[in-house]
């Protein structure tokens, strides 16, 4: 903390009233394109202070303010967990507390990859939950879109008792304020944006433009990330391929609908095909899930 007073962070010390977008924009994925509404939320919910609940930066002690700023710049994950907490229904691990730069979160359970060869019924339920997470992070009442920039089998875990899927790595989350986008109306802000399929030979590839995620209201990035990297035949992980929904029962394979929806969701052939495929896939997986329960 002593060293920080000789850095650019010190300019935000003293009697600065609010954390503003122009001061922190681009520091990390979380604030790649911050709105005042998002920053007020981050400050108000910052837990490492005795006087939490205020969005005024000057209500924090100097050391608390410095800790908040350096966390925002170098390890924004705890701020994501605090601002979008699990006890309000967000699909993240529960933030328990911190000691300096060490953060404690609750242990959720085994990582998603350990369910790669689980019974078909289990994998269908997990796939449905993953698509529901994609939907919740994209469209919610708060009008914040949380885009997952790193989606792989080890970034999700499954609760052993309730079977619930939780995001356990929230370091690379970009938050776009849809309310601000509607207000500022950047170029093409209301044109639906389709992510480009990335056919790479490595694990967990994603192609995206942070600038576009920040400037469009309707974006299919989360559906694309989950379908391509976790569910479809394009997903590869530690030498396994075929995705979480590999080797469906004969009657489902013969029907062909699941494979068609997964393909269209990962690599759409029709314009806006991914949006429609994601919606139908959620409904179809829910139906399959109910049938096997």
Coordinates of C-alpha atoms in Angstrom, one line a residue:
X1 CA 0.0 0.0 0.0
X2 CA 2.9 2.4 0.7
X3 CA 4.2 2.0 -2.8
X4 CA 0.8 2.7 -4.3
X5 CA 1.1 6.4 -3.3
X6 CA 3.7 6.8 -6.0
X7 CA 1.5 5.5 -8.8
X8 CA -1.4 6.7 -10.9
X9 CA -3.8 5.3 -8.3
X10 CA -2.8 8.0 -5.9
X11 CA -4.6 10.6 -8.2
X12 CA -7.8 9.0 -7.1
X13 CA -7.0 9.5 -3.5
X14 CA -7.9 12.4 -1.3
X15 CA -11.2 14.1 -1.6
X16 CA -12.5 12.4 -4.8
X17 CA -16.2 12.1 -4.5
X18 CA -17.1 9.4 -7.0
X19 CA -15.3 6.7 -9.0
X20 CA -16.0 7.8 -12.6
X21 CA -15.8 5.9 -15.9
X22 CA -13.1 8.2 -17.4
X23 CA -10.8 7.4 -14.5
X24 CA -10.9 3.6 -14.6
X25 CA -12.1 2.7 -18.2
X26 CA -10.1 -0.2 -19.6
X27 CA -8.3 -1.1 -16.4
X28 CA -9.7 -4.6 -16.6
X29 CA -12.4 -6.6 -18.4
X30 CA -14.9 -5.7 -15.7
X31 CA -14.5 -2.0 -16.5
X32 CA -13.6 -2.1 -20.1
X33 CA -16.6 0.1 -20.8
X34 CA -18.0 1.1 -17.3
X35 CA -21.1 3.2 -16.7
X36 CA -21.5 5.4 -13.6
X37 CA -24.3 3.0 -12.5
X38 CA -21.9 0.1 -12.6
X39 CA -19.1 1.9 -10.7
X40 CA -21.6 3.1 -8.0
X41 CA -22.6 -0.5 -7.6
X42 CA -19.0 -1.7 -7.2
X43 CA -18.2 0.9 -4.6
X44 CA -21.4 0.5 -2.7
X45 CA -21.0 -3.3 -2.5
X46 CA -17.3 -3.2 -1.8
X47 CA -17.0 -5.5 1.3
X48 CA -13.5 -4.7 2.6
X49 CA -14.6 -1.6 4.5
X50 CA -16.4 -0.9 7.7
X51 CA -18.7 1.6 6.0
X52 CA -20.0 -0.3 3.1
X53 CA -23.3 0.7 1.5
X54 CA -22.2 4.1 0.2
X55 CA -21.3 4.7 -3.4
X56 CA -19.2 7.8 -2.4
X57 CA -15.5 7.1 -2.8
X58 CA -14.6 9.7 -0.2
X59 CA -16.4 7.6 2.5
X60 CA -13.6 5.0 2.2
X61 CA -10.4 5.4 4.1
X62 CA -7.3 6.0 2.0
X63 CA -6.1 2.4 2.4
X64 CA -9.5 1.0 1.6
X65 CA -9.8 3.1 -1.5
X66 CA -6.3 2.0 -2.7
X67 CA -7.2 -1.6 -2.1
X68 CA -10.4 -1.2 -4.1
X69 CA -8.6 0.5 -7.0
X70 CA -5.8 -2.1 -7.2
X71 CA -8.3 -4.9 -7.1
X72 CA -10.3 -3.3 -9.9
X73 CA -7.2 -3.0 -12.0
X74 CA -5.4 -6.3 -11.3
X75 CA -7.9 -8.9 -10.0
X76 CA -11.5 -7.8 -10.5
X77 CA -12.9 -11.2 -9.7
X78 CA -13.8 -10.4 -6.1
X79 CA -15.6 -7.3 -7.2
X80 CA -17.7 -9.3 -9.7
X81 CA -18.6 -11.7 -6.9
X82 CA -19.5 -8.9 -4.5
X83 CA -21.5 -6.8 -7.0
X84 CA -23.4 -9.8 -8.5
X85 CA -23.7 -12.0 -5.4
X86 CA -24.9 -15.6 -5.4
X87 CA -27.5 -14.9 -2.6
X88 CA -29.3 -12.6 -5.1
X89 CA -29.5 -15.4 -7.6
X90 CA -26.4 -14.7 -9.7
X91 CA -24.6 -17.9 -10.8
X92 CA -21.3 -17.2 -9.2
X93 CA -19.4 -18.7 -6.3
X94 CA -20.2 -17.1 -2.9
X95 CA -17.7 -14.5 -1.8
X96 CA -16.7 -15.1 1.8
X97 CA -14.0 -12.4 2.5
X98 CA -10.5 -11.3 2.0
X99 CA -7.2 -10.9 3.8
X100 CA -5.1 -8.4 1.8
X101 CA -4.9 -9.8 -1.7
X102 CA -6.1 -13.3 -0.7
X103 CA -9.7 -13.9 -1.4
X104 CA -11.9 -16.7 0.0
X105 CA -14.9 -18.1 -1.8
X106 CA -17.1 -21.1 -1.0
X107 CA -16.1 -24.5 -2.4
X108 CA -18.8 -25.4 -4.9
X109 CA -18.0 -28.9 -5.9
X110 CA -16.1 -30.8 -8.6
X111 CA -15.4 -29.0 -11.9
X112 CA -17.6 -29.5 -14.9
X113 CA -15.1 -31.6 -16.8
X114 CA -15.4 -34.4 -14.2
X115 CA -19.0 -34.8 -15.5
X116 CA -17.9 -35.3 -19.1
X117 CA -18.8 -39.0 -19.0
X118 CA -21.6 -38.8 -16.5
X119 CA -24.9 -40.5 -17.3
X120 CA -26.9 -38.9 -20.2
X121 CA -29.6 -37.6 -17.9
X122 CA -27.1 -35.8 -15.7
X123 CA -25.4 -34.2 -18.7
X124 CA -28.7 -33.0 -20.2
X125 CA -29.5 -31.3 -16.9
X126 CA -26.1 -29.6 -16.7
X127 CA -26.4 -28.5 -20.3
X128 CA -29.8 -27.0 -19.7
X129 CA -28.4 -25.1 -16.6
X130 CA -25.5 -23.8 -18.7
X131 CA -27.9 -22.4 -21.3
X132 CA -30.0 -20.8 -18.5
X133 CA -26.8 -19.1 -17.2
X134 CA -26.0 -17.8 -20.6
X135 CA -29.6 -16.3 -20.8
X136 CA -29.5 -14.8 -17.3
X137 CA -26.2 -13.1 -17.8
X138 CA -27.3 -11.7 -21.2
X139 CA -30.9 -10.6 -20.3
X140 CA -31.8 -9.6 -16.8
X141 CA -33.9 -7.0 -15.0
X142 CA -30.9 -5.0 -14.0
X143 CA -30.0 -4.3 -17.7
X144 CA -26.4 -5.3 -17.1
X145 CA -25.0 -7.8 -19.6
X146 CA -22.2 -9.9 -18.2
X147 CA -20.2 -11.5 -21.0
X148 CA -18.0 -14.5 -20.2
X149 CA -14.7 -14.0 -22.0
X150 CA -13.2 -17.3 -20.8
X151 CA -15.4 -20.3 -21.0
X152 CA -14.0 -23.8 -20.4
X153 CA -14.8 -26.9 -18.5
X154 CA -12.7 -25.9 -15.5
X155 CA -14.4 -22.5 -15.0
X156 CA -17.7 -24.1 -13.9
X157 CA -18.4 -26.4 -11.0
X158 CA -21.3 -28.5 -9.9
X159 CA -22.8 -28.7 -6.3
X160 CA -22.7 -32.3 -5.1
X161 CA -26.0 -32.0 -3.2
X162 CA -28.2 -29.7 -5.3
X163 CA -26.5 -30.5 -8.7
X164 CA -26.4 -26.7 -9.4
X165 CA -23.9 -25.3 -12.0
X166 CA -21.9 -22.4 -10.7
X167 CA -19.3 -20.1 -12.3
X168 CA -16.1 -20.5 -10.3
X169 CA -13.8 -18.3 -12.4
X170 CA -15.2 -14.8 -12.8
X171 CA -11.9 -13.0 -13.6
X172 CA -12.7 -12.5 -17.2
X173 CA -16.2 -11.0 -17.2
X174 CA -17.0 -7.9 -19.2
X175 CA -20.0 -5.9 -17.9
X176 CA -21.9 -3.8 -20.4
X177 CA -24.6 -1.4 -19.2
X178 CA -27.5 -1.8 -21.7
X179 CA -29.3 1.2 -20.2
X180 CA -26.3 3.4 -21.1
X181 CA -26.0 1.9 -24.6
X182 CA -29.6 2.8 -25.2
X183 CA -29.1 6.3 -23.9
X184 CA -25.9 7.0 -25.9
X185 CA -27.0 5.2 -29.1
X186 CA -23.5 4.4 -30.5
X187 CA -23.4 3.4 -34.2
X188 CA -25.5 0.3 -34.9
X189 CA -26.3 0.0 -31.2
X190 CA -29.7 -1.6 -32.0
X191 CA -28.5 -4.0 -34.7
X192 CA -28.3 -7.6 -33.3
X193 CA -24.7 -8.7 -33.1
X194 CA -23.7 -12.3 -34.1
X195 CA -20.4 -13.7 -32.8
X196 CA -18.1 -15.3 -35.3
X197 CA -17.5 -19.0 -35.0
X198 CA -13.9 -19.7 -34.1
X199 CA -12.7 -23.0 -35.6
X200 CA -9.3 -23.2 -33.9
X201 CA -7.4 -26.3 -33.0
X202 CA -6.8 -25.4 -29.3
X203 CA -9.1 -25.8 -26.3
X204 CA -11.6 -23.1 -25.3
X205 CA -11.1 -20.6 -28.1
X206 CA -13.4 -17.6 -28.4
X207 CA -13.4 -14.8 -30.8
X208 CA -14.9 -11.5 -29.7
X209 CA -14.6 -7.7 -29.9
X210 CA -14.8 -6.0 -26.6
X211 CA -15.7 -2.8 -28.4
X212 CA -18.8 -4.4 -30.0
X213 CA -19.8 -6.1 -26.7
X214 CA -19.8 -2.6 -25.2
X215 CA -21.8 -1.0 -28.0
X216 CA -24.7 -3.3 -28.8
X217 CA -27.8 -4.0 -26.8
X218 CA -28.5 -7.5 -28.4
X219 CA -25.5 -9.8 -28.5
X220 CA -25.3 -13.6 -28.7
X221 CA -21.8 -14.0 -27.2
X222 CA -22.8 -16.0 -24.1
X223 CA -24.8 -18.5 -26.1
X224 CA -22.0 -18.8 -28.6
X225 CA -19.4 -19.3 -25.9
X226 CA -21.4 -22.1 -24.1
X227 CA -22.4 -23.9 -27.2
X228 CA -19.0 -23.8 -28.9
X229 CA -16.8 -24.5 -26.0
X230 CA -18.9 -26.8 -23.8
X231 CA -21.9 -28.4 -25.4
X232 CA -21.4 -29.0 -29.1
X233 CA -19.2 -31.4 -31.1
X234 CA -16.7 -28.5 -31.5
X235 CA -15.9 -28.5 -27.8
X236 CA -12.6 -30.2 -26.9
X237 CA -11.1 -30.6 -23.4
X238 CA -8.0 -32.5 -22.3
X239 CA -8.0 -34.9 -25.2
X240 CA -11.8 -35.4 -25.2
X241 CA -14.0 -34.1 -27.9
X242 CA -17.7 -34.0 -28.8
X243 CA -18.8 -31.7 -26.0
X244 CA -20.8 -32.4 -22.9
X245 CA -23.7 -33.7 -25.0
X246 CA -21.6 -36.4 -26.8
X247 CA -23.1 -39.8 -27.6
X248 CA -26.8 -39.2 -27.1
X249 CA -29.2 -42.1 -26.8
X250 CA -30.1 -43.7 -30.2
X251 CA -33.6 -42.3 -30.4
X252 CA -32.3 -38.7 -29.8
X253 CA -29.4 -39.2 -32.3
X254 CA -31.9 -40.5 -34.8
X255 CA -34.3 -37.6 -34.4
X256 CA -31.4 -35.2 -35.2
X257 CA -32.9 -32.2 -33.6
X258 CA -30.4 -31.9 -30.8
X259 CA -27.4 -32.0 -33.1
X260 CA -29.0 -29.5 -35.5
X261 CA -29.7 -27.0 -32.7
X262 CA -26.2 -27.4 -31.2
X263 CA -24.6 -26.9 -34.7
X264 CA -26.7 -23.8 -35.3
X265 CA -25.9 -22.4 -31.9
X266 CA -22.2 -23.0 -32.3
X267 CA -21.8 -22.1 -36.0
X268 CA -25.0 -20.6 -37.4
X269 CA -25.8 -21.0 -41.1
X270 CA -28.9 -18.7 -41.0
X271 CA -28.8 -14.9 -40.2
X272 CA -29.6 -14.5 -36.5
X273 CA -29.8 -18.3 -36.4
X274 CA -27.9 -18.6 -33.1
X275 CA -30.5 -16.5 -31.2
X276 CA -33.3 -18.8 -32.3
X277 CA -31.3 -21.9 -31.9
X278 CA -30.3 -20.9 -28.3
X279 CA -33.9 -20.3 -27.4
X280 CA -35.1 -23.6 -28.9
X281 CA -32.1 -25.5 -27.3
X282 CA -33.1 -24.2 -23.9
X283 CA -36.6 -25.4 -24.4
X284 CA -35.6 -28.7 -25.8
X285 CA -33.1 -29.4 -23.0
X286 CA -35.7 -28.5 -20.4
X287 CA -38.1 -30.9 -22.1
X288 CA -35.5 -33.7 -22.2
X289 CA -34.6 -33.0 -18.6
X290 CA -38.2 -33.2 -17.4
X291 CA -38.7 -36.4 -19.3
X292 CA -35.8 -38.2 -17.5
X293 CA -36.5 -36.9 -14.0

